[in-house]
Short mmCIF file of C-alpha atoms and ligand atoms in Angstrom, two decimals:
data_model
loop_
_atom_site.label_atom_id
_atom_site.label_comp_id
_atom_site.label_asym_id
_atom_site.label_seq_id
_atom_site.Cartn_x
_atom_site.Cartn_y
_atom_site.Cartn_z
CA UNK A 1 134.67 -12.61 -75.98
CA UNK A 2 133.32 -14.13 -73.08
CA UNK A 3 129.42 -14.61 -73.34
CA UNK A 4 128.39 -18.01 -74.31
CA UNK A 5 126.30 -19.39 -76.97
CA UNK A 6 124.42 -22.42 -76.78
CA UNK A 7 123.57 -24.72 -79.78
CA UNK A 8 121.19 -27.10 -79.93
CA UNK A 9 121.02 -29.90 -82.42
CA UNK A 10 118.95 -33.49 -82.50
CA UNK A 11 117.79 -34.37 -85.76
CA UNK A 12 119.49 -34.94 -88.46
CA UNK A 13 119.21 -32.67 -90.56
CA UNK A 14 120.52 -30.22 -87.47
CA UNK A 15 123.89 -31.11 -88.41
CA UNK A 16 125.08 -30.13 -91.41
CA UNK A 17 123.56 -26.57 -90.80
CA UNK A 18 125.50 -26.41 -87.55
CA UNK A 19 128.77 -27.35 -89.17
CA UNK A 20 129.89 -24.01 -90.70
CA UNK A 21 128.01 -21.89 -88.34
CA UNK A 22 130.03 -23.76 -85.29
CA UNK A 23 133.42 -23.38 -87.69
CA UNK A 24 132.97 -19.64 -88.17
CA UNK A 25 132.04 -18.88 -84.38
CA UNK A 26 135.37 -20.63 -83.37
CA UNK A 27 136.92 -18.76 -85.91
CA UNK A 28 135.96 -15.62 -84.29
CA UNK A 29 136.97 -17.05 -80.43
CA UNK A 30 133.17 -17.10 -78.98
CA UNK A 31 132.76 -19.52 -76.52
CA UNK A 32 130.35 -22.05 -77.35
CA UNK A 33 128.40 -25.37 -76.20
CA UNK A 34 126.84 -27.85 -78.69
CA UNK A 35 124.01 -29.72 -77.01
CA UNK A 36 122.67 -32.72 -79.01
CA UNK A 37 119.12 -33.33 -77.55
CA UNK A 38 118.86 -37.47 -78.60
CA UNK A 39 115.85 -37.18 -80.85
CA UNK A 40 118.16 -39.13 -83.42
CA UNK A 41 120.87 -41.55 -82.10
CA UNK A 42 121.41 -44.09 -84.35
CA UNK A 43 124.84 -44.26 -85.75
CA UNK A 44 123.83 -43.66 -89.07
CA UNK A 45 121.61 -41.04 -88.27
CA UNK A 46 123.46 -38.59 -85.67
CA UNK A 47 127.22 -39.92 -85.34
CA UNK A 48 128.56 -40.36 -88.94
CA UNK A 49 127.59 -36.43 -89.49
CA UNK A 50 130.28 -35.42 -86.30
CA UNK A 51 132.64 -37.68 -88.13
CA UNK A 52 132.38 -36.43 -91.72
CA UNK A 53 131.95 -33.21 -91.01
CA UNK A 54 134.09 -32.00 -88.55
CA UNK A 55 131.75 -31.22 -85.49
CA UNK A 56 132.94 -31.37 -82.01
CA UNK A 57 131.83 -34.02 -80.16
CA UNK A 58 128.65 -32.65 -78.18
CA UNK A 59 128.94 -31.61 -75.09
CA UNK A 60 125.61 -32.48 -73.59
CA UNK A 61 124.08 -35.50 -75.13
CA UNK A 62 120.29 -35.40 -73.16
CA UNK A 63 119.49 -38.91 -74.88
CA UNK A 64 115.71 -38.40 -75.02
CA UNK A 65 115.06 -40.81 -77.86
CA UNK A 66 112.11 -41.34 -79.47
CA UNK A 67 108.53 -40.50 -78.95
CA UNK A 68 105.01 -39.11 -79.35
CA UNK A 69 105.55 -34.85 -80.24
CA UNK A 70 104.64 -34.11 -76.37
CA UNK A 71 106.80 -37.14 -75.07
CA UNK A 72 109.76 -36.14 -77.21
CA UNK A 73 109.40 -32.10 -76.99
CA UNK A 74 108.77 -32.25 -73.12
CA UNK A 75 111.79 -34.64 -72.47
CA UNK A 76 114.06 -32.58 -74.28
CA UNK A 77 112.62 -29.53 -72.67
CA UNK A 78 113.42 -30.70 -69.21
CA UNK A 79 116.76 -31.42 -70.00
CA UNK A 80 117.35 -28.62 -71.43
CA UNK A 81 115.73 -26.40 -68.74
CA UNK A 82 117.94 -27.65 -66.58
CA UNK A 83 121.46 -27.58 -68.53
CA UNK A 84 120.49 -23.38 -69.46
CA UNK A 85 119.86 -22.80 -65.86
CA UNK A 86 123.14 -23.54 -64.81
CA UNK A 87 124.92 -22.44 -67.76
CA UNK A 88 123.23 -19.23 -68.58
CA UNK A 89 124.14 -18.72 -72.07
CA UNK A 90 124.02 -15.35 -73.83
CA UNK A 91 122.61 -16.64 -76.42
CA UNK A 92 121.08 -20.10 -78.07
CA UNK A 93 120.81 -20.86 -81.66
CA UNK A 94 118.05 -23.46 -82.76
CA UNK A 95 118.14 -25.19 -86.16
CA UNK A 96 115.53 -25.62 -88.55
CA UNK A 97 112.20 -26.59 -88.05
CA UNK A 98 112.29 -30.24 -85.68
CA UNK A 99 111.12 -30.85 -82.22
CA UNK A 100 114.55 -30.06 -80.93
CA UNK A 101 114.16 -26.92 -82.65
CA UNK A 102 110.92 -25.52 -80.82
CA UNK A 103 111.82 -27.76 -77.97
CA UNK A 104 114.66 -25.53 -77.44
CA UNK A 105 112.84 -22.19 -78.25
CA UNK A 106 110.14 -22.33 -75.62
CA UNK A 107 112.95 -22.87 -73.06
CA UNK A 108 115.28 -20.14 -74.07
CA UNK A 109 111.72 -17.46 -74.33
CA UNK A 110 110.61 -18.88 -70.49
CA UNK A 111 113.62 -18.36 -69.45
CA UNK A 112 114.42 -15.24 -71.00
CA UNK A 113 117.32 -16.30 -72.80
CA UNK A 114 118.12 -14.64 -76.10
CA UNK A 115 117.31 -17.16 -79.16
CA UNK A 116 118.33 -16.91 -82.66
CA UNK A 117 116.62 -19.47 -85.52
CA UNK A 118 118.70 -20.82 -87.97
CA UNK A 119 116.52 -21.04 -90.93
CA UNK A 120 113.85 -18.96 -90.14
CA UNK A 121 110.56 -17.89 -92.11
CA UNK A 122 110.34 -20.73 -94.42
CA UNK A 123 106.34 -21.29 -94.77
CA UNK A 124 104.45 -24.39 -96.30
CA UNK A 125 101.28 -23.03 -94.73
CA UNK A 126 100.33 -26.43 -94.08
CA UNK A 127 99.30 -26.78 -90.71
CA UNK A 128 98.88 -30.82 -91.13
CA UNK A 129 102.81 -30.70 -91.16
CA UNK A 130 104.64 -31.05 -87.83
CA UNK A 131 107.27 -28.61 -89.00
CA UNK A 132 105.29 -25.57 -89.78
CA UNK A 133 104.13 -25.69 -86.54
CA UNK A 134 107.76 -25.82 -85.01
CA UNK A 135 108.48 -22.95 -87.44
CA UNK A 136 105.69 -20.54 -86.56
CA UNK A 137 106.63 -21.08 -82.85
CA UNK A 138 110.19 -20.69 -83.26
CA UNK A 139 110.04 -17.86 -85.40
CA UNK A 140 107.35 -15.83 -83.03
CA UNK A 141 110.21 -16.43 -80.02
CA UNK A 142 113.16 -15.57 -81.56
CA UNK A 143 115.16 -12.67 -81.41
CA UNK A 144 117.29 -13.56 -84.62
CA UNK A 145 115.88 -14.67 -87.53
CA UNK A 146 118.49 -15.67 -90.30
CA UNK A 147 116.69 -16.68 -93.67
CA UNK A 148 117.60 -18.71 -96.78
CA UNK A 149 115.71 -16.88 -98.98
CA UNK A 150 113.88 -14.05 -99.51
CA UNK A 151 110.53 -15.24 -99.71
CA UNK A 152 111.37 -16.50 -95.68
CA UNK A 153 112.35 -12.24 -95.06
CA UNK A 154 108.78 -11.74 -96.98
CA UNK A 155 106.87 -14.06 -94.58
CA UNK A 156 108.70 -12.69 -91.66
CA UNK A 157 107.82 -9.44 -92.42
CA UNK A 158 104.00 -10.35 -93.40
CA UNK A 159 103.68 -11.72 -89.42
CA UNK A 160 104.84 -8.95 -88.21
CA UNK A 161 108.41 -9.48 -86.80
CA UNK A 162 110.73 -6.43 -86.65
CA UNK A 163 112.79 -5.92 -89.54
CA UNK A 164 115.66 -5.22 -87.49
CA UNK A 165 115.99 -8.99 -85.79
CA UNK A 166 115.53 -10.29 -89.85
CA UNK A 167 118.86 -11.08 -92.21
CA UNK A 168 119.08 -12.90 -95.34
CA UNK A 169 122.26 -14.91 -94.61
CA UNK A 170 122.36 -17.25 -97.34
CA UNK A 171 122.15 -21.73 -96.59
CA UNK A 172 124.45 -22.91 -94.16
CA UNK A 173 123.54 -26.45 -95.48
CA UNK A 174 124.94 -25.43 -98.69
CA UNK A 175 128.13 -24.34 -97.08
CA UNK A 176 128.37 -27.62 -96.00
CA UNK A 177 127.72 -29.22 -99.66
CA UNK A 178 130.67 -26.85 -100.96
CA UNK A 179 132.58 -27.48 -98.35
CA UNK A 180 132.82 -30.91 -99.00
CA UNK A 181 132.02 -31.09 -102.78
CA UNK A 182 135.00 -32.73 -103.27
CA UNK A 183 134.53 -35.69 -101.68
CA UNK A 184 131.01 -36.62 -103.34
CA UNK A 185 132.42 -39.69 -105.97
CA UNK A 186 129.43 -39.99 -108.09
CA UNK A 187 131.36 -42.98 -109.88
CA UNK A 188 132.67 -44.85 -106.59
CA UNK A 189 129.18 -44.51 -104.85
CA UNK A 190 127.20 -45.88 -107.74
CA UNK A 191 129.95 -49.02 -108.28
CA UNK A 192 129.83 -49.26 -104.65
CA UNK A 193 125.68 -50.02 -105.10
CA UNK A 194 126.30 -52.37 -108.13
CA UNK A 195 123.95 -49.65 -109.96
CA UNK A 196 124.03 -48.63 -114.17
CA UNK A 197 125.18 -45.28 -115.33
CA UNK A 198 121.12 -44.18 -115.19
CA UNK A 199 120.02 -44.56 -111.90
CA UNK A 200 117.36 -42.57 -109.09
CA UNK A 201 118.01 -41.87 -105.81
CA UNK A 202 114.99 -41.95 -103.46
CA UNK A 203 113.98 -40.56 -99.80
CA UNK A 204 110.76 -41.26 -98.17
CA UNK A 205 110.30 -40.15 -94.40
CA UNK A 206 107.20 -37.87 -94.54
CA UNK A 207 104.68 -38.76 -91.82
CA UNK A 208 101.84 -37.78 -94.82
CA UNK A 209 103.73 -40.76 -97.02
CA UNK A 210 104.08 -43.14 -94.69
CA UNK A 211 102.47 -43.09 -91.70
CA UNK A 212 98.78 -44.30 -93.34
CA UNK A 213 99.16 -47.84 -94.85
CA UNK A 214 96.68 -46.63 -97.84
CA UNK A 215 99.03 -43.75 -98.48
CA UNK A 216 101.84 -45.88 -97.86
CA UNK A 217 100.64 -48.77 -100.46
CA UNK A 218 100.14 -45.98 -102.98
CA UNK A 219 103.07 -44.34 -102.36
CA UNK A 220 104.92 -47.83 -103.08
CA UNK A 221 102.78 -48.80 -106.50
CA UNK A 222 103.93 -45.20 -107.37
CA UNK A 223 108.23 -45.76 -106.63
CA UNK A 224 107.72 -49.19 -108.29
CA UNK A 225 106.82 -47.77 -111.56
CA UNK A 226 109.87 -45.33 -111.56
CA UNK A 227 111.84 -48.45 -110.45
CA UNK A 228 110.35 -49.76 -113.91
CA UNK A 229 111.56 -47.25 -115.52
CA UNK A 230 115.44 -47.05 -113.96
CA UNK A 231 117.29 -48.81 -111.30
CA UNK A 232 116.76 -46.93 -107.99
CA UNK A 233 118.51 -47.09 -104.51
CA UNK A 234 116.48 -46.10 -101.56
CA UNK A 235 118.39 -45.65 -97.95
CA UNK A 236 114.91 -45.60 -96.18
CA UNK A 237 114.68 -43.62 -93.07
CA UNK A 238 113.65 -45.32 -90.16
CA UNK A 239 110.63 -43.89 -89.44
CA UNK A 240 109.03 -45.26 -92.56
CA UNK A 241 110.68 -48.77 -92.29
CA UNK A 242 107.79 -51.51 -91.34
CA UNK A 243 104.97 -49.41 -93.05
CA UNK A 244 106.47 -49.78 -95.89
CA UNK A 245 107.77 -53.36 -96.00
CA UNK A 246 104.14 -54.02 -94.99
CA UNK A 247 102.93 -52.21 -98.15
CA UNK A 248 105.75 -54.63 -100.53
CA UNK A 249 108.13 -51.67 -101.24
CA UNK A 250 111.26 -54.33 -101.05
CA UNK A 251 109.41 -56.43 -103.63
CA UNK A 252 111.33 -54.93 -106.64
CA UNK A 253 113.98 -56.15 -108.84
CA UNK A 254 115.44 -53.18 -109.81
CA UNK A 255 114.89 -50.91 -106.27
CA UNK A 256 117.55 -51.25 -103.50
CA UNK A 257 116.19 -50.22 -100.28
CA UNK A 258 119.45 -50.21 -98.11
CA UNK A 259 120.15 -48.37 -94.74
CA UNK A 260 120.30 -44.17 -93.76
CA UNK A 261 123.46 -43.55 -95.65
CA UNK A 262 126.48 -41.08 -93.71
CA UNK A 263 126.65 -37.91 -95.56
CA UNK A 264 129.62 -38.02 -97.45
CA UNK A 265 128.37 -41.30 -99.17
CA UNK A 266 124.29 -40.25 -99.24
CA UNK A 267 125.68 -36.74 -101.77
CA UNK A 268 128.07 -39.05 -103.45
CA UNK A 269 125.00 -40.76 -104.88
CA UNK A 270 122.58 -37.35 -105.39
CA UNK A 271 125.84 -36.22 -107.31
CA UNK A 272 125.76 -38.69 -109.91
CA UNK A 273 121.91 -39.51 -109.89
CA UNK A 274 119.66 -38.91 -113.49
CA UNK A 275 116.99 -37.78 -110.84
CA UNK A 276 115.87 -37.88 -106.90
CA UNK A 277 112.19 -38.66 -105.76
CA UNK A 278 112.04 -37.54 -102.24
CA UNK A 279 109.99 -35.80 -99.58
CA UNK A 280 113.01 -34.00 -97.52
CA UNK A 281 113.45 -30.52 -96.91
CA UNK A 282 117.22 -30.85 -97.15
CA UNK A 283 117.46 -32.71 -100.26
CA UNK A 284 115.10 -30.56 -102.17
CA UNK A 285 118.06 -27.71 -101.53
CA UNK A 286 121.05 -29.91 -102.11
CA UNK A 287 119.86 -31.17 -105.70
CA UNK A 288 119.23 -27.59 -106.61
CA UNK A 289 122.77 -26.63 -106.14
CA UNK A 290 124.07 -30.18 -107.95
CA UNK A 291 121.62 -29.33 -110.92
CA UNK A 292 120.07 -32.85 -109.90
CA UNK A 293 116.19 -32.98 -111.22
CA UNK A 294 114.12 -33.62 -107.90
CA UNK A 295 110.49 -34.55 -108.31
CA UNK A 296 109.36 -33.65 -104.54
CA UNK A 297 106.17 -36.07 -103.51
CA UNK A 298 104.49 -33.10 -101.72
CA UNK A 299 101.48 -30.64 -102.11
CA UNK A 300 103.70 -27.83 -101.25
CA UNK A 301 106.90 -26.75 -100.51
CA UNK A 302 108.35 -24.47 -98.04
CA UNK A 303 111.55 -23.93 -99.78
CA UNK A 304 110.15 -22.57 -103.07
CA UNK A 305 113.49 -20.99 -103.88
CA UNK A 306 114.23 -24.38 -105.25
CA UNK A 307 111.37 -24.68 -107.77
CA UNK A 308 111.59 -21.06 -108.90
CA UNK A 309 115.75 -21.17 -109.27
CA UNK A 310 116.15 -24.76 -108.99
CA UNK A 311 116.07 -28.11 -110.23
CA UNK A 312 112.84 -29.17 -107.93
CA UNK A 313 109.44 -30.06 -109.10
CA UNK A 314 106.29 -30.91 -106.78
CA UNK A 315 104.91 -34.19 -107.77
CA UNK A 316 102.00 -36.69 -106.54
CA UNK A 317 101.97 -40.24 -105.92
CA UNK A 318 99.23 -40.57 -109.25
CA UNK A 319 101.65 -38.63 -111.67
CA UNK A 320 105.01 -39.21 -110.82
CA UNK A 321 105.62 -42.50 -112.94
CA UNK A 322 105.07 -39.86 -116.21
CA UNK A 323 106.61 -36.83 -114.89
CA UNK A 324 109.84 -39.42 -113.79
CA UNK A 325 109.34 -40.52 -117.19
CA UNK A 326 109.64 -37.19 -119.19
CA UNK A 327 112.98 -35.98 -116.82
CA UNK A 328 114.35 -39.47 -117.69
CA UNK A 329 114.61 -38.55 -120.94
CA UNK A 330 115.12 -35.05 -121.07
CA UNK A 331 118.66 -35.97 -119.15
CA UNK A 332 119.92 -33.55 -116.68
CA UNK A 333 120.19 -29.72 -118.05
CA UNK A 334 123.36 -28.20 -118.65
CA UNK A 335 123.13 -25.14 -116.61
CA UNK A 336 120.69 -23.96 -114.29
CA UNK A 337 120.83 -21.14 -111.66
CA UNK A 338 121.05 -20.93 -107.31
CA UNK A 339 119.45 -19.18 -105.06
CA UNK A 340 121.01 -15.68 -104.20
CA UNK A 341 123.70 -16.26 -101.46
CA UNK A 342 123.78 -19.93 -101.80
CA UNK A 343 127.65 -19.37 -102.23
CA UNK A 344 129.01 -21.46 -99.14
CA UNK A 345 129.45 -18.34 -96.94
CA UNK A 346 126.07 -18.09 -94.96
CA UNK A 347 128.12 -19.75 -91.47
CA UNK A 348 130.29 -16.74 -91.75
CA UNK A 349 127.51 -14.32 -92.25
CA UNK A 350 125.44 -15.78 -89.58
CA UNK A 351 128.68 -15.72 -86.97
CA UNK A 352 129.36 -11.85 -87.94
CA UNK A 353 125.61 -11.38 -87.16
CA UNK A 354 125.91 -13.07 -83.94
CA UNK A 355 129.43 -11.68 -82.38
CA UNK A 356 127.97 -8.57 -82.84
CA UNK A 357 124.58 -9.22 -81.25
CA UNK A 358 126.84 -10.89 -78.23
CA UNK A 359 129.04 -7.54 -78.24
CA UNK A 360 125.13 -5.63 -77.22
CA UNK A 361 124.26 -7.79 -74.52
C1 UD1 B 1 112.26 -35.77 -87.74
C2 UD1 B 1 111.64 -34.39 -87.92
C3 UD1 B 1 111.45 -34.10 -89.41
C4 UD1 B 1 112.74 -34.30 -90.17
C5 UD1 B 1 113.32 -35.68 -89.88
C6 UD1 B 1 114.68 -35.76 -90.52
C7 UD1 B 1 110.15 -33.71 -86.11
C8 UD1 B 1 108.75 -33.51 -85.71
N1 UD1 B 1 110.34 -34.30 -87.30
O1 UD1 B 1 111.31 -36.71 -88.21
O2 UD1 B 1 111.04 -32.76 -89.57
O3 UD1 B 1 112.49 -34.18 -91.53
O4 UD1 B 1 113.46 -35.86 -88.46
O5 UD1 B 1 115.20 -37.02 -90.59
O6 UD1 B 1 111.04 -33.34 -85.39
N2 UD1 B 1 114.04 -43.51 -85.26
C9 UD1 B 1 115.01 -44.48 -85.21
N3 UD1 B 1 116.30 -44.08 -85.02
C10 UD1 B 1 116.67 -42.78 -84.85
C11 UD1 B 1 115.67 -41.81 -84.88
C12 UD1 B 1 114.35 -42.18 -85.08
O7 UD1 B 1 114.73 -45.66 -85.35
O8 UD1 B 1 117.87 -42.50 -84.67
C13 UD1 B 1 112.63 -43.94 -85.51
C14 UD1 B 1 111.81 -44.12 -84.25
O9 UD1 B 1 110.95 -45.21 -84.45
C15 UD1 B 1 111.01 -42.85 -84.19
C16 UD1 B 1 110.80 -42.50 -85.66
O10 UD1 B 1 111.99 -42.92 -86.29
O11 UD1 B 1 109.79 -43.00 -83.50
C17 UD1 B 1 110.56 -41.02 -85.91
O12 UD1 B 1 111.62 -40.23 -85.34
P1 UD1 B 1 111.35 -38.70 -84.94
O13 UD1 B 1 112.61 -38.07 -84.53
O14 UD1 B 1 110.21 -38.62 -83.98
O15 UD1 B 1 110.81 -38.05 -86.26
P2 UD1 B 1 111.35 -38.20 -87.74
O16 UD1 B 1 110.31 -38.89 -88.54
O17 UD1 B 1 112.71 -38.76 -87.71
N1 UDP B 2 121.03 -37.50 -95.71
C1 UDP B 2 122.08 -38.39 -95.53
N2 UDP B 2 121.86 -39.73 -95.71
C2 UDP B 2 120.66 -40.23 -96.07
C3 UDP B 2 119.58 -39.31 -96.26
C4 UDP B 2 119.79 -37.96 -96.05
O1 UDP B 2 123.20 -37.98 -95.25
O2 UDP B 2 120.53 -41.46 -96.21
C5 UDP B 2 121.28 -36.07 -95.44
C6 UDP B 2 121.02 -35.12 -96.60
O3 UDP B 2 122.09 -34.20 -96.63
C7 UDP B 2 119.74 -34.41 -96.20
C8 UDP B 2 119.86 -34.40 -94.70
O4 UDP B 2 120.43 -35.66 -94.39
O5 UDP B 2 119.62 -33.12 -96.70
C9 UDP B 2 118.56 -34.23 -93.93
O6 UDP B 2 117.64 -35.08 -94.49
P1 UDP B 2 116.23 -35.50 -93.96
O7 UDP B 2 115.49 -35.89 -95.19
O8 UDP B 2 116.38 -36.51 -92.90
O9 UDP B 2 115.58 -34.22 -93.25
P2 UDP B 2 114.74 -32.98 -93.78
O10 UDP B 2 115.67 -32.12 -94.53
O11 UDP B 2 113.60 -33.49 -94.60
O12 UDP B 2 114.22 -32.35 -92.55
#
């Protein structure tokens, strides 16, 4: 085809929405560069998601590392100025809603390079998050704006963006969970913790969780009384690491608080879990297509889909010990429905949309 497309990735939840939007690409024969900015480079947070799921290795690593939002977002933008100067791609495609993500889109808008947002439109209309604000930005640059959901098309279209650069594509992420459905062993992932048959999985990386120690000492008086209730295993995120200790969250007999987990084994657990307390985007969207109850420790939500055709419930520090309690004994439901076009095909929409955007240029 000829004309080259760019993608950049950092973070990581970057990665398993690249996966099957690189697969299908290749599958059409479009020439493309994957770009990993550095803005997560531990092993267990960047590498172990090119092993397990396929990617190519990238081809730029800019190794920015960490650092304050202008720190981080200017270092990747410099690198990355530099690497689309000489490469000129037709087009880049940006991921989600990190600082790679905007990072990227203010380069490819200065320097007049097509962009398309993977993700696009989701809205907590919380300004105090970092992420809407990488979201509003990346969505008022880019030329392609592939949606989840159709309350992300509705928001789009409220601000104003052209209904022609809008499609409802479906999750990429959740290609990635089918894809790889079968190697999620509920029973070899909770042996492999030394847990019961009733456990909770938990995520905490939130900057409104656990960046204030008061928030952060609440947030831990609130896990430990779901830890009260049922073992729990916590693979705590760095970011959230020493504010926590500080606050005693590793002061529980029956809470595990072990490393990031790779992929394969992190869904492995979700799979088999009686419920998930958590404040990620990603996991919110996961335990809706696994039918896994997730009590979200948020005011809002920008993935709503997952409340209104999910498992997902928003929950606060003060009542989740008695909403964990109620889903704890309800049990998990027997059926429950997905979000339209949450099939495992969204990478192949989103690759037909872009081959023929790249056959315009
Ligand atoms: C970032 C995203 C957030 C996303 C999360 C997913 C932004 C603004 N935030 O938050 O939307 O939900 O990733 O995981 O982009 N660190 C390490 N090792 C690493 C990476 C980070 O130790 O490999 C530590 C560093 O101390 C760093 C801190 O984590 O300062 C925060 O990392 P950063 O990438 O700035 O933001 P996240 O909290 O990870
Ligand atoms: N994840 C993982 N191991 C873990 C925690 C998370 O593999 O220990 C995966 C999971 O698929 C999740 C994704 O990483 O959806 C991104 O999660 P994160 O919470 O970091 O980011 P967010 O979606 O909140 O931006």
């Amino acid at each position: 085809m000829g004309a080259l497309v760019q993608h950049i990735t950092g973070a990581r939840p970057n990665f398993p929405k690249a996966a099957p939007v690189i697969r299908a690409l290749t599958e059409l024969g479009v020439e493309q560069r994957l770009v990993h900015t550095g803005q997560h480079y531990d092993e267990k947070m960047s590498d172990v998601f090119f092993r397990q799921l396929g990617l190519p290795r990238p081809d730029v690593d800019l190794g920015v590392g960490s650092g304050t939002h202008a720190r981080q977002t200017a270092a990747i933008m410099t690198g990355l100025e530099d690497l689309v100067m000489a490469e000129r791609p037709a087009l880049l495609i940006v991921y989600g809603d990190v600082n790679s993500t905007v990072a990227a889109a203010l380069v490819a808008a200065k320097l007049g390079i097509p962009l398309a947002h993977v993700e696009a439109g989701l809205r907590s209309f919380d300004m105090t998050m970092p992420e809407e604000v990488n979201r509003l930005v990346t969505d008022r640059l880019s030329d392609l704006l592939l949606c989840t959901s159709a309350d992300a098309v509705a928001h789009l279209g409220n601000e104003g963006v052209h209904p022609a650069k809008i499609h409802l594509v479906g999750n990429p992420m959740i290609d990635t969970l089918l894809a790889n459905l079968d190697r999620f062993d509920a029973e070899a992932a909770r042996a492999g913790h030394g847990l019961s048959d009733r456990y909770v999985v938990a995520t905490l990386h939130r900057p409104g969780n656990v960046d204030d120690p008061a928030d952060a000492a609440e947030l831990v008086k609130a896990i430990h009384s779901v830890a009260d209730q049922a073992e729990m295993v916590l693979p705590l995120h760095p970011r959230g690491r020493a504010k926590l200790q500080e606050a005693g969250l590793f002061d529980h007999p029956a809470l595990r608080i072990i490393d990031p987990l790779g992929y394969i084994e992190f869904m492995g657990l979700v799979r088999g879990a009686a419920a998930v307390v958590t404040d990620s985007g990603g996991v919110q969207e996961e335990t809706t297509i696994l039918g896994v109850p997730c009590l979200t420790l948020r005011p809002n939500t920008e993935r709503p889909v997952t409340i209104t055709h999910g498992t997902n419930q928003l929950v606060t520090r003060q009542n989740l010990p008695q909403v964990a309690s109620a889903v704890l004994s309800r049990g998990r439901a027997e059926s429950w429905s997905v979000p339209p076009l949450w099939d495992g095909r969204a990478g192949e929409r989103i690759a037909a949309i872009v081959a023929d955007q790249l056959a315009r240029f």
